[in-house]
Amino acid sequence: MADSPTRIATMLASAGCSADSETGALTPPVHFSTTFERAEDGSWPGGHVYARDSNPTRALFESTLAQLEGGGACAAFSSGMAASNALIMALCAGGHVVLPNDVYHGVRHLAHTVWRQWGLEITAVDYADDWTGAIRKNTKLIWIESPSNPLVQITDVEAVCGEAASRGIPTVVDSTWNTPVLMQPLRWGATFVLHSTTKYLGGHSDVLGGAVVAADPDGPYEAVRQVQKQAGAVMGPFAAWLTLRGLRSLGARMDLHCRNAAHVADFLEAHPAVSRVHYPGLPHQTGHEVARRQMHAFGGMLSFEVPGARQAAMAVAARMRTFRRATSLGGTESLVEHRASIEPEPPTSPEGLLRLSVGLEHIDDLLADLDQALAP
Ligand code: PLP
């Protein structure tokens, strides 16, 4: 298992907090102001001009996440998809991108319905494929999602990013499922880390957001920052404040998400009504050894398959009580989702697959719920 990043638990416990010199307040305020006063000499002494460019609460969230990822800069957006879109707009004009087949379906859909219309060429690769074989002369970005969504496939981030860097091609790792607690992709050579902060970072299923963290605050990041402030899909101040608050319990939450998910994976693995379990912590999972090397723990997400395709999987989900039937992930509550029926046509997930976001409930209640739902 990779070494724990320096004091990440300690950094998280007081993320974004420093005593206010005027009031002594330990936690940060929310700055809702959209505009900031100029001094008589025409300068902006507080460093902020207009809230689309920058806002103190968003800036605090951005610098905090950059530090947690070991990066040099961060741009926060109104959603994970806005962050994804900004990366492509900033880096890929007139070019080609390598995308995994089992990428988050929203990214695949946006790529094929919108980015393609703007002339983007796309090569989809399987995790087992030779990624570097997909690189072309005009490749502008390699997109990695590890573990992938929902098949939990693992990419060797160091190997792919190293090869891409040797050819001068930037890489992005969608690390939504990991958070900096489980993996810091910049340490493995990625150029950018992408987050849907809607998930574990916010952590309570009540705030939408996204972020791009860059290893280098100059270079290609500058174009991402320009798209952020000019196109304006920025994270609002209240969302930034809520997400900062989420960060402060992230270490403890991830610990329990991971422990509960590992128990659930073992339980499902041994269950006669389950045909397949996808979880990076299972020794038979392809990529398990790579996951062990590049992640600090195996995460709170898994999926499993039941024989009998869509009808059987839907019937299992319908019987669940503690696991709530809803999309999304990373909240305190456990969720179950029949993935193929929420993906745009044609779905790529197996019809008999259910994805679980394992929450913070008592493990006995989670296992009892699964047991009764899987009973014939
Ligand atoms: N990346 C991953 C792995 C996701 O699961 C999601 C959303 O489910 C996104 C990106 C997009 O994030 P958002 O819903 O915040 O736009």
mmCIF file of N, CA and C and ligand atoms in Angstrom, residues 79-81 104 145 149 174 176-177 196 198-199 208-209 329, ligand 1:
data_model
loop_
_atom_site.group_PDB
_atom_site.id
_atom_site.type_symbol
_atom_site.label_atom_id
_atom_site.label_comp_id
_atom_site.label_asym_id
_atom_site.label_seq_id
_atom_site.Cartn_x
_atom_site.Cartn_y
_atom_site.Cartn_z
ATOM 1 N N SER A 79 -19.903 22.355 -11.190
ATOM 2 C CA SER A 79 -20.166 20.908 -11.131
ATOM 3 C C SER A 79 -18.934 20.174 -11.653
ATOM 4 N N GLY A 80 -18.919 18.869 -11.454
ATOM 5 C CA GLY A 80 -17.823 18.061 -12.003
ATOM 6 C C GLY A 80 -17.816 18.117 -13.524
ATOM 7 N N MET A 81 -19.004 18.150 -14.132
ATOM 8 C CA MET A 81 -19.071 18.210 -15.597
ATOM 9 C C MET A 81 -18.584 19.557 -16.117
ATOM 10 N N TYR A 104 -16.871 7.706 -16.677
ATOM 11 C CA TYR A 104 -18.175 8.157 -16.179
ATOM 12 C C TYR A 104 -19.070 8.500 -17.379
ATOM 13 N N GLU A 145 -9.546 7.440 -15.463
ATOM 14 C CA GLU A 145 -10.438 7.379 -14.306
ATOM 15 C C GLU A 145 -10.120 6.058 -13.620
ATOM 16 N N ASN A 149 -15.769 3.789 -13.474
ATOM 17 C CA ASN A 149 -17.150 3.875 -13.034
ATOM 18 C C ASN A 149 -18.072 3.273 -14.080
ATOM 19 N N ASP A 174 -9.471 11.573 -13.218
ATOM 20 C CA ASP A 174 -10.708 11.824 -12.472
ATOM 21 C C ASP A 174 -10.596 11.017 -11.186
ATOM 22 N N THR A 176 -12.475 11.432 -8.423
ATOM 23 C CA THR A 176 -13.688 11.624 -7.620
ATOM 24 C C THR A 176 -13.880 10.495 -6.610
ATOM 25 N N TRP A 177 -13.637 9.256 -7.040
ATOM 26 C CA TRP A 177 -13.870 8.116 -6.156
ATOM 27 C C TRP A 177 -12.798 7.995 -5.073
ATOM 28 N N SER A 196 -15.400 15.582 -9.099
ATOM 29 C CA SER A 196 -16.766 16.015 -8.851
ATOM 30 C C SER A 196 -16.813 16.173 -7.339
ATOM 31 N N THR A 198 -19.150 17.173 -5.723
ATOM 32 C CA THR A 198 -20.509 16.770 -5.345
ATOM 33 C C THR A 198 -20.502 15.491 -4.505
ATOM 34 N N LYS A 199 -19.444 14.679 -4.673
ATOM 35 C CA LYS A 199 -19.454 13.328 -4.085
ATOM 36 C C LYS A 199 -18.814 13.344 -2.694
ATOM 37 N N LEU A 208 -23.511 20.674 -5.123
ATOM 38 C CA LEU A 208 -22.922 20.319 -6.418
ATOM 39 C C LEU A 208 -21.644 21.127 -6.631
ATOM 40 N N GLY A 209 -20.625 20.500 -7.197
ATOM 41 C CA GLY A 209 -19.402 21.265 -7.496
ATOM 42 C C GLY A 209 -18.379 20.410 -8.215
ATOM 43 N N LEU A 329 -23.155 9.317 -5.466
ATOM 44 C CA LEU A 329 -22.293 8.537 -4.576
ATOM 45 C C LEU A 329 -21.600 9.478 -3.599
HETATM 46 N N1 PLP B 1 -16.816 12.088 -12.482
HETATM 47 C C1 PLP B 1 -17.370 11.047 -11.838
HETATM 48 C C2 PLP B 1 -16.520 9.846 -11.536
HETATM 49 C C3 PLP B 1 -18.714 11.077 -11.482
HETATM 50 O O1 PLP B 1 -19.264 10.023 -10.846
HETATM 51 C C4 PLP B 1 -19.489 12.231 -11.784
HETATM 52 C C5 PLP B 1 -20.927 12.302 -11.433
HETATM 53 O O2 PLP B 1 -21.549 11.337 -11.072
HETATM 54 C C6 PLP B 1 -18.872 13.284 -12.451
HETATM 55 C C7 PLP B 1 -17.532 13.195 -12.783
HETATM 56 C C8 PLP B 1 -19.655 14.530 -12.807
HETATM 57 O O3 PLP B 1 -19.859 15.287 -11.671
HETATM 58 P P1 PLP B 1 -21.127 16.279 -11.421
HETATM 59 O O4 PLP B 1 -22.329 15.409 -11.278
HETATM 60 O O5 PLP B 1 -20.718 16.997 -10.179
HETATM 61 O O6 PLP B 1 -21.215 17.172 -12.615
#
